[in-house]
Amino acid sequence: MPRRSIWKGSFVDAFLLRMKKKRDLLLNRKILSRRSSILPEFG
């Protein structure tokens, strides 16, 4: 799988940011994304 260039930085989809806010409701569900990088704060 090709990775995003380091100089471009990470890309986090807006969908993931919304899921992070709703995480209280999704206690034990893992968040997966094929269209962006998963940062440690989402893990």
Short mmCIF file of N, CA and C in Angstrom, two decimals:
data_model
loop_
_atom_site.label_atom_id
_atom_site.label_comp_id
_atom_site.label_asym_id
_atom_site.label_seq_id
_atom_site.Cartn_x
_atom_site.Cartn_y
_atom_site.Cartn_z
N MET A 1 0.84 -1.18 0.00
CA MET A 1 0.00 0.00 0.00
C MET A 1 0.89 1.24 0.00
N PRO A 2 0.72 2.11 -0.96
CA PRO A 2 1.54 3.33 -0.99
C PRO A 2 1.20 4.24 0.17
N ARG A 3 2.21 4.83 0.72
CA ARG A 3 2.03 5.74 1.86
C ARG A 3 2.06 7.18 1.37
N ARG A 4 1.49 8.04 2.16
CA ARG A 4 1.51 9.48 1.86
C ARG A 4 2.90 10.03 2.11
N SER A 5 3.34 10.95 1.30
CA SER A 5 4.66 11.55 1.45
C SER A 5 4.80 12.22 2.81
N ILE A 6 5.98 12.11 3.38
CA ILE A 6 6.24 12.70 4.69
C ILE A 6 6.08 14.22 4.64
N TRP A 7 6.54 14.83 3.56
CA TRP A 7 6.49 16.29 3.48
C TRP A 7 5.05 16.80 3.39
N LYS A 8 4.11 15.97 2.96
CA LYS A 8 2.70 16.39 2.90
C LYS A 8 2.03 16.31 4.26
N GLY A 9 2.56 15.49 5.14
CA GLY A 9 1.95 15.33 6.46
C GLY A 9 0.80 14.33 6.44
N SER A 10 0.21 14.12 7.57
CA SER A 10 -0.89 13.17 7.70
C SER A 10 -2.18 13.78 7.20
N PHE A 11 -3.07 12.92 6.72
CA PHE A 11 -4.40 13.35 6.30
C PHE A 11 -5.41 12.65 7.19
N VAL A 12 -6.24 13.42 7.86
CA VAL A 12 -7.29 12.85 8.69
C VAL A 12 -8.62 13.30 8.11
N ASP A 13 -9.44 12.34 7.74
CA ASP A 13 -10.73 12.62 7.14
C ASP A 13 -11.68 13.23 8.16
N ALA A 14 -12.55 14.11 7.72
CA ALA A 14 -13.53 14.75 8.61
C ALA A 14 -14.43 13.71 9.26
N PHE A 15 -14.69 12.61 8.56
CA PHE A 15 -15.50 11.52 9.11
C PHE A 15 -14.87 10.99 10.40
N LEU A 16 -13.54 10.85 10.40
CA LEU A 16 -12.86 10.35 11.60
C LEU A 16 -12.98 11.32 12.76
N LEU A 17 -12.93 12.60 12.47
CA LEU A 17 -13.06 13.59 13.54
C LEU A 17 -14.45 13.52 14.17
N ARG A 18 -15.48 13.31 13.32
CA ARG A 18 -16.83 13.16 13.86
C ARG A 18 -16.94 11.89 14.70
N MET A 19 -16.31 10.81 14.24
CA MET A 19 -16.36 9.55 14.98
C MET A 19 -15.66 9.69 16.33
N LYS A 20 -14.60 10.47 16.37
CA LYS A 20 -13.89 10.66 17.63
C LYS A 20 -14.78 11.38 18.64
N LYS A 21 -15.57 12.34 18.17
CA LYS A 21 -16.48 13.05 19.07
C LYS A 21 -17.57 12.13 19.60
N LYS A 22 -18.01 11.18 18.76
CA LYS A 22 -19.07 10.25 19.15
C LYS A 22 -18.52 9.02 19.87
N ARG A 23 -17.25 8.99 20.11
CA ARG A 23 -16.61 7.79 20.67
C ARG A 23 -17.20 7.40 22.03
N ASP A 24 -17.72 8.34 22.77
CA ASP A 24 -18.34 8.03 24.06
C ASP A 24 -19.47 7.01 23.87
N LEU A 25 -20.18 7.13 22.76
CA LEU A 25 -21.29 6.22 22.49
C LEU A 25 -20.81 4.87 21.96
N LEU A 26 -19.62 4.84 21.40
CA LEU A 26 -19.10 3.64 20.74
C LEU A 26 -18.01 2.96 21.55
N LEU A 27 -18.10 2.97 22.83
CA LEU A 27 -17.04 2.59 23.76
C LEU A 27 -15.99 1.61 23.25
N ASN A 28 -16.36 0.43 22.84
CA ASN A 28 -15.37 -0.60 22.50
C ASN A 28 -15.20 -0.83 21.01
N ARG A 29 -15.71 0.04 20.18
CA ARG A 29 -15.58 -0.16 18.74
C ARG A 29 -14.27 0.43 18.24
N LYS A 30 -13.63 -0.29 17.34
CA LYS A 30 -12.42 0.23 16.72
C LYS A 30 -12.81 1.10 15.53
N ILE A 31 -12.02 2.11 15.29
CA ILE A 31 -12.26 3.00 14.15
C ILE A 31 -11.26 2.63 13.07
N LEU A 32 -11.78 2.25 11.89
CA LEU A 32 -10.94 1.88 10.77
C LEU A 32 -11.17 2.86 9.63
N SER A 33 -10.12 3.14 8.88
CA SER A 33 -10.25 4.03 7.74
C SER A 33 -9.24 3.66 6.69
N ARG A 34 -9.70 3.50 5.45
CA ARG A 34 -8.78 3.21 4.35
C ARG A 34 -8.41 4.49 3.60
N ARG A 35 -9.15 5.56 3.86
CA ARG A 35 -8.92 6.78 3.08
C ARG A 35 -8.11 7.83 3.82
N SER A 36 -7.58 7.50 5.00
CA SER A 36 -6.74 8.45 5.72
C SER A 36 -5.81 7.73 6.68
N SER A 37 -4.89 8.47 7.26
CA SER A 37 -3.94 7.91 8.22
C SER A 37 -4.58 7.87 9.59
N ILE A 38 -4.30 6.81 10.34
CA ILE A 38 -4.80 6.71 11.71
C ILE A 38 -3.71 7.20 12.64
N LEU A 39 -3.98 8.27 13.34
CA LEU A 39 -3.03 8.82 14.29
C LEU A 39 -3.21 8.12 15.64
N PRO A 40 -2.19 8.10 16.48
CA PRO A 40 -2.29 7.41 17.77
C PRO A 40 -3.44 7.88 18.65
N GLU A 41 -3.86 9.13 18.53
CA GLU A 41 -4.93 9.63 19.38
C GLU A 41 -6.28 8.98 19.07
N PHE A 42 -6.41 8.32 17.91
CA PHE A 42 -7.65 7.64 17.54
C PHE A 42 -7.64 6.18 17.95
N GLY A 43 -6.48 5.65 18.32
CA GLY A 43 -6.31 4.23 18.60
C GLY A 43 -6.97 3.71 19.78
#
